[in-house]
XYZ file of C-alpha atoms in Angstrom:
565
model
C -16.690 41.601 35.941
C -13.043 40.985 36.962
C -12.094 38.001 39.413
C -11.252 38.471 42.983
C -7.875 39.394 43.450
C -6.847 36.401 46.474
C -3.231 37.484 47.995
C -0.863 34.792 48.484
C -2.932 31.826 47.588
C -0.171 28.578 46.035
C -2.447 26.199 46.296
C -4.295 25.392 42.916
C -7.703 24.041 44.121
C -7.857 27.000 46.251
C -7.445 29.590 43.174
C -9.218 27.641 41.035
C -12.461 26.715 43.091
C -12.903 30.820 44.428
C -12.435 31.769 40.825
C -9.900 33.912 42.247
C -7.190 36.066 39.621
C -5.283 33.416 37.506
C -2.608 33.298 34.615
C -3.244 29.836 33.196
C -0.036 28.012 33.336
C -1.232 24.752 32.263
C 0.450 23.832 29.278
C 3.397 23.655 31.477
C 2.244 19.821 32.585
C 2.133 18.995 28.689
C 5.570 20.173 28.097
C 7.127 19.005 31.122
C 5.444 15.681 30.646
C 6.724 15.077 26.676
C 10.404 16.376 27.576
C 10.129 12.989 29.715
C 12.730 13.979 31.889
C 13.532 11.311 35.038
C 14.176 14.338 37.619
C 13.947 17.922 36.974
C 15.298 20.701 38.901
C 14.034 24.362 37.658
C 15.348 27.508 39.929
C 13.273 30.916 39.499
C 13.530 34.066 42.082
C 11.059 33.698 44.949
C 7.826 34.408 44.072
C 7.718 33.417 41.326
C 4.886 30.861 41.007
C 6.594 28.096 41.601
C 4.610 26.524 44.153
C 1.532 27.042 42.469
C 2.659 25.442 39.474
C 3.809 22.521 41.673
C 0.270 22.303 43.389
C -1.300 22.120 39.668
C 0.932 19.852 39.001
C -0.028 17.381 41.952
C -3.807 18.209 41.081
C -3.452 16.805 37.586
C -1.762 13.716 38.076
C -2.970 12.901 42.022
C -5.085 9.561 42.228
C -6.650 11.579 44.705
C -7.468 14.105 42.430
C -9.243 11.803 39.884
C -12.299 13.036 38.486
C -11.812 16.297 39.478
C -12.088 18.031 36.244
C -13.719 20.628 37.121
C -10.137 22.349 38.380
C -8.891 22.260 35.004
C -12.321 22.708 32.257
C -11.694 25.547 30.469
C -7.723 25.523 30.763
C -5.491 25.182 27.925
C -4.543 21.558 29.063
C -7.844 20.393 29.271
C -8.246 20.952 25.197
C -5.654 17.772 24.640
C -8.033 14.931 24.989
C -5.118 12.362 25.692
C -3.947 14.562 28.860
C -8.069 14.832 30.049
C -7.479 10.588 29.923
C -3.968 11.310 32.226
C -5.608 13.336 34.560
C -5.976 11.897 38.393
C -4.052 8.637 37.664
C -0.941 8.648 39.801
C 0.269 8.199 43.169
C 1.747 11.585 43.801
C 3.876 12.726 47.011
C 4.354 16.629 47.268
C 6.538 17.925 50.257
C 8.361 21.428 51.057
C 11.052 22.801 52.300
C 10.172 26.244 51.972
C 9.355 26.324 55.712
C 12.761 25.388 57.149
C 13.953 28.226 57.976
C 15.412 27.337 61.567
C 18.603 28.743 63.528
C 20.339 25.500 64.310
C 21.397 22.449 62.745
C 19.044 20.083 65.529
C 15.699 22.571 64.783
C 16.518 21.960 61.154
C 16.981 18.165 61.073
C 13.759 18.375 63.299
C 11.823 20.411 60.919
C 12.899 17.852 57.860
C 11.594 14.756 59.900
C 8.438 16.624 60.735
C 7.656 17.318 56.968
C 8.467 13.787 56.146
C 6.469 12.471 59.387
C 3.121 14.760 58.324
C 4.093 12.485 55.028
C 3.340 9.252 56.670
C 0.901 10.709 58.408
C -1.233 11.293 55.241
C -0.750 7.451 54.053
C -1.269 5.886 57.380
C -3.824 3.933 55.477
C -1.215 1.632 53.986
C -0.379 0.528 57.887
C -3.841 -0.977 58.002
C -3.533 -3.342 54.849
C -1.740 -6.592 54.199
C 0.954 -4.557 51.575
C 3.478 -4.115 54.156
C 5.340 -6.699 55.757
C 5.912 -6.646 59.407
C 8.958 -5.576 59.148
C 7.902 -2.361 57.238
C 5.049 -2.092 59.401
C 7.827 -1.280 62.399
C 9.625 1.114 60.188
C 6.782 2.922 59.635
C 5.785 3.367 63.244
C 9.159 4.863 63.908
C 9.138 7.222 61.219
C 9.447 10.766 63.854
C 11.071 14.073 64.380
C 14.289 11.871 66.468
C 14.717 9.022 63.886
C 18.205 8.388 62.976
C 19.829 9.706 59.576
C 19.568 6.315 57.768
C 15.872 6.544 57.943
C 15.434 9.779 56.886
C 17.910 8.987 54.042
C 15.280 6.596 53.140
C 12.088 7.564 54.157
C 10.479 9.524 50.763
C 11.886 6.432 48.758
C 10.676 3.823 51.086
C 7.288 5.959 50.886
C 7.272 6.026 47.182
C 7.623 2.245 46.972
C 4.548 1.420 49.090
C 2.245 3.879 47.100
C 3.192 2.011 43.912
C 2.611 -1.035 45.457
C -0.887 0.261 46.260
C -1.718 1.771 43.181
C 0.273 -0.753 40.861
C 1.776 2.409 39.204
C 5.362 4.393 39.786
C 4.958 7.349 41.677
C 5.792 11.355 40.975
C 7.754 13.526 43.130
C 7.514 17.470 43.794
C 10.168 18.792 45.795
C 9.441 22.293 46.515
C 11.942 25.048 47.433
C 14.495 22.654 48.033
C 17.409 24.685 49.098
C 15.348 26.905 52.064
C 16.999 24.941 54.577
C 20.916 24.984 52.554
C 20.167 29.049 52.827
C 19.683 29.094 56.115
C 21.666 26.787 57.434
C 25.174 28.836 55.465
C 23.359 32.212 57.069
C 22.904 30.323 60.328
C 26.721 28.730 59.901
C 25.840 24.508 59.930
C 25.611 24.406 56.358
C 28.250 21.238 56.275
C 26.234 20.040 58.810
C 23.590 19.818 57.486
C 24.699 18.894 53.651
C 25.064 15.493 54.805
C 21.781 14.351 55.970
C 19.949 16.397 52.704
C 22.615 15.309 50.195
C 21.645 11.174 51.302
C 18.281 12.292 51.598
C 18.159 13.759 48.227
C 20.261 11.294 45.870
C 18.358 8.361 47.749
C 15.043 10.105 46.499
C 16.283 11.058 42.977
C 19.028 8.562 42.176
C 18.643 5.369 43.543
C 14.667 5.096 43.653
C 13.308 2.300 41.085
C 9.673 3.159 42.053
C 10.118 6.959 40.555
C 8.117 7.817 37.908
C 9.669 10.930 36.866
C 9.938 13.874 39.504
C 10.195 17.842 39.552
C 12.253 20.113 42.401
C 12.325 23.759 42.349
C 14.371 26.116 44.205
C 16.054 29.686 43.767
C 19.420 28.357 43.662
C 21.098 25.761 41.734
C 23.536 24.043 44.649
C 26.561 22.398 43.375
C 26.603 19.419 42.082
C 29.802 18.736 44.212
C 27.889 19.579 47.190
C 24.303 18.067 47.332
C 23.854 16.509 44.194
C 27.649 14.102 43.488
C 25.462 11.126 42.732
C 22.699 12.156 40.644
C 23.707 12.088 37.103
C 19.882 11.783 36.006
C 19.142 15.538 36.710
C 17.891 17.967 34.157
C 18.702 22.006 35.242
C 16.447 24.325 33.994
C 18.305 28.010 35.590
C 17.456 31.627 34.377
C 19.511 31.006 31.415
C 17.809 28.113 29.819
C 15.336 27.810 27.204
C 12.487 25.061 28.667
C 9.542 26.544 30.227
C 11.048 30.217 29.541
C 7.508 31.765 30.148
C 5.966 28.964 32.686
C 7.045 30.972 35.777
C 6.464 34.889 35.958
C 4.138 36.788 33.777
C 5.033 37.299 30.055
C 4.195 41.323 28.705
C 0.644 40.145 27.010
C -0.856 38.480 29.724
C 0.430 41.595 31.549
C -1.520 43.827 29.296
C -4.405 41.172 29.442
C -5.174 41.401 33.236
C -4.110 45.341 33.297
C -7.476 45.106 30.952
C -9.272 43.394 33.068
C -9.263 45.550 35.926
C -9.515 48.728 33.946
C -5.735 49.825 34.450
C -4.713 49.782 30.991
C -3.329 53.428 30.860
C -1.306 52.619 33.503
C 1.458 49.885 31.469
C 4.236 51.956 31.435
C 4.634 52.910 35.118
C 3.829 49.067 35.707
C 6.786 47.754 32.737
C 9.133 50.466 34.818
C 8.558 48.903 38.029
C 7.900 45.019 37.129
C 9.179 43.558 34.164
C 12.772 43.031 33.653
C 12.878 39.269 34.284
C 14.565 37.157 31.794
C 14.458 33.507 31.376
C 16.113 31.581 28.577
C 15.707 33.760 25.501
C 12.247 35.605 26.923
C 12.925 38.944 27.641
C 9.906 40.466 29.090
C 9.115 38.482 32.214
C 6.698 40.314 34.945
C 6.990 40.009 38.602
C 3.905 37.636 39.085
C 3.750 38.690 42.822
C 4.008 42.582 42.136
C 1.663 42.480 39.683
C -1.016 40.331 41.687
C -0.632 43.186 44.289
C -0.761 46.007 42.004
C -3.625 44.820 40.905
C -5.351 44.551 43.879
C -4.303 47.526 45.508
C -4.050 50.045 42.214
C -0.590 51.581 43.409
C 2.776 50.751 42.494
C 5.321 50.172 45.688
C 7.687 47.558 46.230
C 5.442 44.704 46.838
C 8.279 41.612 45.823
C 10.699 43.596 48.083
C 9.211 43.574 50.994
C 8.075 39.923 51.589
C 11.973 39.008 52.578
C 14.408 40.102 54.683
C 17.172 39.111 51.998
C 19.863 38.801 54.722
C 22.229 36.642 52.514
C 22.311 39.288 49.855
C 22.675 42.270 52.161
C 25.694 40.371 54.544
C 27.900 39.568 51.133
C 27.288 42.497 49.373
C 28.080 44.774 52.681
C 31.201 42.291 53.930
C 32.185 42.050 50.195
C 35.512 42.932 48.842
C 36.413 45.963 47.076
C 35.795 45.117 43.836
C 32.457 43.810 45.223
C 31.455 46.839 46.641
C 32.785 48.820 43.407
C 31.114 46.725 41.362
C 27.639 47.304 42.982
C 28.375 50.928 43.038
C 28.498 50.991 38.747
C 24.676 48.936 39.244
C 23.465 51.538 41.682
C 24.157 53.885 39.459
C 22.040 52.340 36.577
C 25.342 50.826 34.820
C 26.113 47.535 34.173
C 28.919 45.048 34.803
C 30.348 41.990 32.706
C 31.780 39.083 34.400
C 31.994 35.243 34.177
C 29.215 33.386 35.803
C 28.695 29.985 36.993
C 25.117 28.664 37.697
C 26.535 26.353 40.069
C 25.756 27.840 43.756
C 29.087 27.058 45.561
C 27.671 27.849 49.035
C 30.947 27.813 50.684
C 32.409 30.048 48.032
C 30.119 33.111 48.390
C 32.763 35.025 50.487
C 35.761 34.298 48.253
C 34.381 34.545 44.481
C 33.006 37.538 43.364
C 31.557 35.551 40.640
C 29.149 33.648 43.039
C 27.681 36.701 44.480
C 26.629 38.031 40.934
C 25.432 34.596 40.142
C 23.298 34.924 43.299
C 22.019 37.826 42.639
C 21.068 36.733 39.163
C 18.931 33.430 40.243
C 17.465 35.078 42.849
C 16.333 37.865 39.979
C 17.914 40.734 41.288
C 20.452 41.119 38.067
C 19.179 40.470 34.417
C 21.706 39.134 31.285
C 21.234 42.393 28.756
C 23.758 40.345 26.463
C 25.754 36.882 26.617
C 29.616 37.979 25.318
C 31.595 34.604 24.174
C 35.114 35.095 24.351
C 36.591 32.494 21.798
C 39.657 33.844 20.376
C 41.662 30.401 21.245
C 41.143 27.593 23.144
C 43.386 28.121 26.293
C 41.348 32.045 27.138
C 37.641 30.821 26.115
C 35.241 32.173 28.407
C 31.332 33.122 28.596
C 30.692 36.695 30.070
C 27.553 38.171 30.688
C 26.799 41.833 30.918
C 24.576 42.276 33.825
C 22.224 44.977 35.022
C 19.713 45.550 37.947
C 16.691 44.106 36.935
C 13.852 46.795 36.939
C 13.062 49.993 39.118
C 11.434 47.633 41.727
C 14.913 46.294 42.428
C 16.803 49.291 42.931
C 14.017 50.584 45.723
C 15.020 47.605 47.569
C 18.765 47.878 47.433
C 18.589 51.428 47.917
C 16.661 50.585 51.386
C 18.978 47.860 52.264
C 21.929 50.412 52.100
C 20.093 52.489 54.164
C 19.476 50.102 56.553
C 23.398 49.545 56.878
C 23.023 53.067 58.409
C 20.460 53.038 60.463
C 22.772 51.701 63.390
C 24.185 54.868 63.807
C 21.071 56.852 65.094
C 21.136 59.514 62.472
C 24.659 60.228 62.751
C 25.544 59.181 59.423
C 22.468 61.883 57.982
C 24.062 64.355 60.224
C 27.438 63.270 58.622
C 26.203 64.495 55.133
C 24.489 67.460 56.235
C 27.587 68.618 57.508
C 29.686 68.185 55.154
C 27.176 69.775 52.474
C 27.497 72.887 55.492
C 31.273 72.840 55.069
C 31.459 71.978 59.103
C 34.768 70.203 59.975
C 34.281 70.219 63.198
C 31.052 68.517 63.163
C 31.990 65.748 60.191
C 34.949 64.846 62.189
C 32.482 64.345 65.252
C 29.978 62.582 63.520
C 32.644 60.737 61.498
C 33.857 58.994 64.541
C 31.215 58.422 66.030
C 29.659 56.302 62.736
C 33.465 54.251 62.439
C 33.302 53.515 66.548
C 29.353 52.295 65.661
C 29.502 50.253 62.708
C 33.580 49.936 61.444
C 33.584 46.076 62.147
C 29.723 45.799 60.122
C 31.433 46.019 56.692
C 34.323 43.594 57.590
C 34.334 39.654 57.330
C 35.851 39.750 60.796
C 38.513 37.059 60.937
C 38.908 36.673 57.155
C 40.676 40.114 56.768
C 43.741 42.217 58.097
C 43.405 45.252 60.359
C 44.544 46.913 56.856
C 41.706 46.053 54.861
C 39.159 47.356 57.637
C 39.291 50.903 56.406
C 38.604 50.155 52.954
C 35.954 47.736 53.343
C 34.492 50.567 55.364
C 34.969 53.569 53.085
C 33.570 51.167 50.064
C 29.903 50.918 52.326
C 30.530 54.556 53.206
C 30.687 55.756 49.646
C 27.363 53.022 48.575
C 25.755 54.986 51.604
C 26.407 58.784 50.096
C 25.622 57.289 46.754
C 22.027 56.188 48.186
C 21.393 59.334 50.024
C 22.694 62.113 47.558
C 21.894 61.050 43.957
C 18.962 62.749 43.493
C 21.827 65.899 43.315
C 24.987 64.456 42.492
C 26.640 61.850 40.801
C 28.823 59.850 43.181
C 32.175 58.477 41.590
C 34.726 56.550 43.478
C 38.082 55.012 42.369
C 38.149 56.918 39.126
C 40.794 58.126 36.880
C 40.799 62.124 37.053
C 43.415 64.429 36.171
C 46.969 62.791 36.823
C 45.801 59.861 39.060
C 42.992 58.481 41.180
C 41.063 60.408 43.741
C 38.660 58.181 46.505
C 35.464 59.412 45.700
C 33.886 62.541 43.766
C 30.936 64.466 44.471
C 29.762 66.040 41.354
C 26.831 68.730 41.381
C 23.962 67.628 38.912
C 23.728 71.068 39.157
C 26.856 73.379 37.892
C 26.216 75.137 40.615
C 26.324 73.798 43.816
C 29.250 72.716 45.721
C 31.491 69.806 44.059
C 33.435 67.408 46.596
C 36.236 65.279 46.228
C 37.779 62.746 48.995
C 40.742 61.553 49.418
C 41.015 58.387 51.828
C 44.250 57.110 53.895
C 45.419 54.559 56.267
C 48.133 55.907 58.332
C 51.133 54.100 57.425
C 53.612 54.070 60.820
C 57.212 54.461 58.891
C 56.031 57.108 57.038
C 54.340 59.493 59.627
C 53.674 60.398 62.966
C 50.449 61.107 62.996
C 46.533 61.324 61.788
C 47.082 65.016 61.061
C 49.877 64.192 58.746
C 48.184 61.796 57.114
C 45.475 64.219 55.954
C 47.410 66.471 54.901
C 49.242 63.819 52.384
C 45.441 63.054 51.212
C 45.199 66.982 50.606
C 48.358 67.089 48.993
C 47.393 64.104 47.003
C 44.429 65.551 45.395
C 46.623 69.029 44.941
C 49.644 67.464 43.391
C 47.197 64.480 40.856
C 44.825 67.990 39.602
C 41.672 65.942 40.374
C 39.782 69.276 40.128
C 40.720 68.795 36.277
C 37.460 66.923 35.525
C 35.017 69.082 37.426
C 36.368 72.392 35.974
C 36.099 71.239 32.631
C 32.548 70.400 33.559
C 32.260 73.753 34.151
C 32.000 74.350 37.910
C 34.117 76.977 39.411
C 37.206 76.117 41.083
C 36.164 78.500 44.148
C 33.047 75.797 44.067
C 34.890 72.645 44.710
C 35.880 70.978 48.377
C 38.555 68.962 49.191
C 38.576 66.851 52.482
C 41.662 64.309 52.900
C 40.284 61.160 55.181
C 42.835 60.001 57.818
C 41.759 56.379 59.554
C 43.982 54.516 62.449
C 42.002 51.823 63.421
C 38.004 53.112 63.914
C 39.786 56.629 64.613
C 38.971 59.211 61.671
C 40.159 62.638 61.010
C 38.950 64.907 58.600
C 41.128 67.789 57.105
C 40.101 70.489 54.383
């Protein structure tokens, strides 16, 4: 009979004493405990299983877990006799962040102290026994949500040394989902702020603790080291890219198969590879979507379960504010094609809106985009570069970016639908109508606001524009923009899956002042444009009839559009 499927259960006990649905994962406390690493940090996309493993990780080592082998009989790790003598024999302190998810700097700080309060809390025990000196004693009592930053700065450490004290024995640390709060705090706009109070909380934890054991964080990101981390030299990285504990975190393709078994829903592992798998971590290639899965499982149907359980707000703001060669860029992986650019693992919050190269790195940790193939670039010393050719990750992914571009849209109360009807219609009245109604609506959405020129408005807009008819159309046509046709470049190209319905090409301009006195005469350059470069050339020779292709020249002052055919 197949085990109760238990939605959104991370903590192990929980899972393990209900029997509930579970991928053992065990041998990941065996390998993490012979690499013998003093602080690891391991990053993995958001449901991922990371908290789970860090709950089985406190269960097996917890003092206050001792003796409770019945979590872990019939386990892999339980078949290593010296690990069953391990088991339940160290002072453990497990705290996180995932919850800090507050608007201001103050709630955040707040929420920290709580976490770490609820910590002392837990061990108030130690107040009532000669360990602590008087001194300490005081400390402890003032441990709150309004303590100053030097005692949060010391508070896990100072925590860690009375429990070895206690239990004669150095004690392990689990940081969970460590950079929630540096997420929300650059979306909410106190990230440097709030850097300093976790970067002294953080490197007096990891770095100058002599009571440490040996200590695990996870997170999505991997923050600079420049940022949180300038003191902690002792800190192993495990990203997306590395080899250790590859298939510890997601679901590899056999125990896929495995629990598809289980719950009679074997036929169905092709729609569920389409949707899920994808993943890849270090050299494994065929990593599930543990929290799809679960779901799928449970529910028999495949939708987009991982999708839907986040708002992704950070992903949607850069990609929408992005530059051109942002938005271009995630045009080619809407369109099932793939990019190649540098990467750097190293989360540079600050840097999101000025390096494209952050945003795709991003979007790869927080498993949106997949490596299909490391390129190394070696030809001499002075050009030597690692690129990556990146893709979106599985069918899953591209439901939710094709809803988040929708979304973008949805601020213009069907206008922008009514938009692309009419211009399917031929109407020029009504696009230019609708037209200006969507620029007066959501112009400013696309732009980065004080960071850009009245010039580069337009374009930022048009980019999103051409994402949105991308979304809504390619089911019939394929949606180019910025592409060599003909004799030059034309803005964007509609072309017909089918030879014959109507092809469409665009031409885009920006009134330029010197050069003419008016919107009107600006269209009619972007008409003349597309006359004078033949971009026609490529869809004839596709085979659609000239008599079957549109031409509409763009005109934009400010939010003010007109259309021309």
């Amino acid at each position: 009979m197949a085990r109760v499927v238990g939605i959104g259960h991370q903590d192990f006990e929980t899972v393990r004493i209900k029997n509930n649905f579970y991928i053992d994962k065990t041998e990941f406390i065996k390998e993490w405990w012979e690499f013998d690493d003093a602080v690891t940090l391991i990053t993995r996309p958001r449901r991922f299983g990371k908290t789970l493993n860090m709950s089985m990780l406190e269960k097996f080592f917890s003092i206050e877990y001792a003796k409770r082998d019945e979590l872990f009989k019939g386990l892999n790790i339980w078949k290593y006799k010296e690990y069953r003598e391990i088991q339940g024999t160290y002072p453990v302190i497990f705290l996180s962040f995932a919850n800090v998810k507050e608007n201001t700097y103050e709630q955040a700080r707040e929420s920290i102290c709580r976490i770490i309060q609820e910590l002392y809390n837990q061990n108030i025990f130690l107040l009532h026994t000669d360990l602590l000196t008087d001194n300490e004693k005081e400390e402890y009592k003032q441990i709150s949500t309004r303590m100053n930053d030097s005692m949060i700065s010391d508070s896990i450490r100072k925590m860690s040394d009375y429990l070895s004290r206690y239990y004669g024995k150095k004690t392990i640390i689990l940081l969970d989902e460590y950079d929630t709060p540096i997420q929300e705090a650059y979306v909410g706009g106190f990230w440097s702020d709030l850097m300093g109070v976790l970067r002294s909380l953080l490197n007096s934890t990891f770095k100058t603790n002599p009571y440490l054991e040996r200590a695990i964080m996870t997170g999505i990101t991997r923050v600079s080291k420049e940022s949180i981390f300038s003191d902690l030299n002792n800190l192993e990285v495990v990203t997306t890219t590395s080899k250790k504990y590859e298939d510890k975190f997601g679901f590899t393709q056999e125990e896929v198969i495995k629990a598809l078994k289980e719950y009679d829903l074997e036929d169905k592992k092709e729609e569920v590879k389409l949707w899920y798998d994808g993943f890849c971590f270090g050299e494994a290639k065929e990593i599930y979507n543990p929290w799809s899965i679960i779901n799928y499982l449970d529910k028999k149907e495949v939708a987009p379960y991982w999708a839907n359980t986040s708002s992704n707000s950070l992903i949607g703001k850069l990609i929408r504010e992005g530059s051109t060669q942002v938005k271009e860029s995630f045009e080619l992986l809407l369109n099932g094609k793939e990019i190649v650019t540098e990467l750097d693992e190293q989360i540079v919050y600050d840097q999101l809106d000025l390096e494209e190269t952050a945003i795709w790195s991003l979007l790869l940790a927080s498993g949106y985009l997949k490596v299909e193939e490391k390129i190394r670039d070696d030809s001499d010393y002075l050009n030597w570069k690692q690129l990556y050719r990146l893709k979106l990750t599985n069918f899953e992914v591209k439901v939710m970016f094709a809803h988040m571009v929708k979304n973008w849209f949805s601020k213009t109360g069907g206008d922008y639908n009514a938009f692309i009807k009419a211009m399917l219609n031929d109407d020029i009245e009504a696009m230019n109508a609708y037209m200006n109604r969507i620029s007066m609506r959501i112009f400013s959405y696309f732009d980065v606001g004080k960071k850009s020129s009245k010039m580069l408005e337009p374009e930022r807009f048009y980019h999103g524009f051409v994402l949105g008819l991308l979304v809504e159309l390619m089911d019939r046509y394929e949606i180019k923009s910025n592409r060599e046709s003909g004799f030059g470049r034309y803005d964007v190209m509609l072309r017909p899956r089918n030879v014959k319905d109507k092809a469409i090409i665009m031409e885009f301009k920006v009134i330029s002042p010197k050069k003419e006195k008016s919107l009107e005469e600006t269209a009619q350059n972007a008409l003349e444009q597309i006359k004078e470069k033949n971009y026609k050339e490529e869809l004839i020779e596709a085979g659609i009839s000239e008599n079957n292709i549109k031409a509409y020249g763009f005109a934009f002052e400010g939010k003010n559009v007109l259309i021309s055919d």
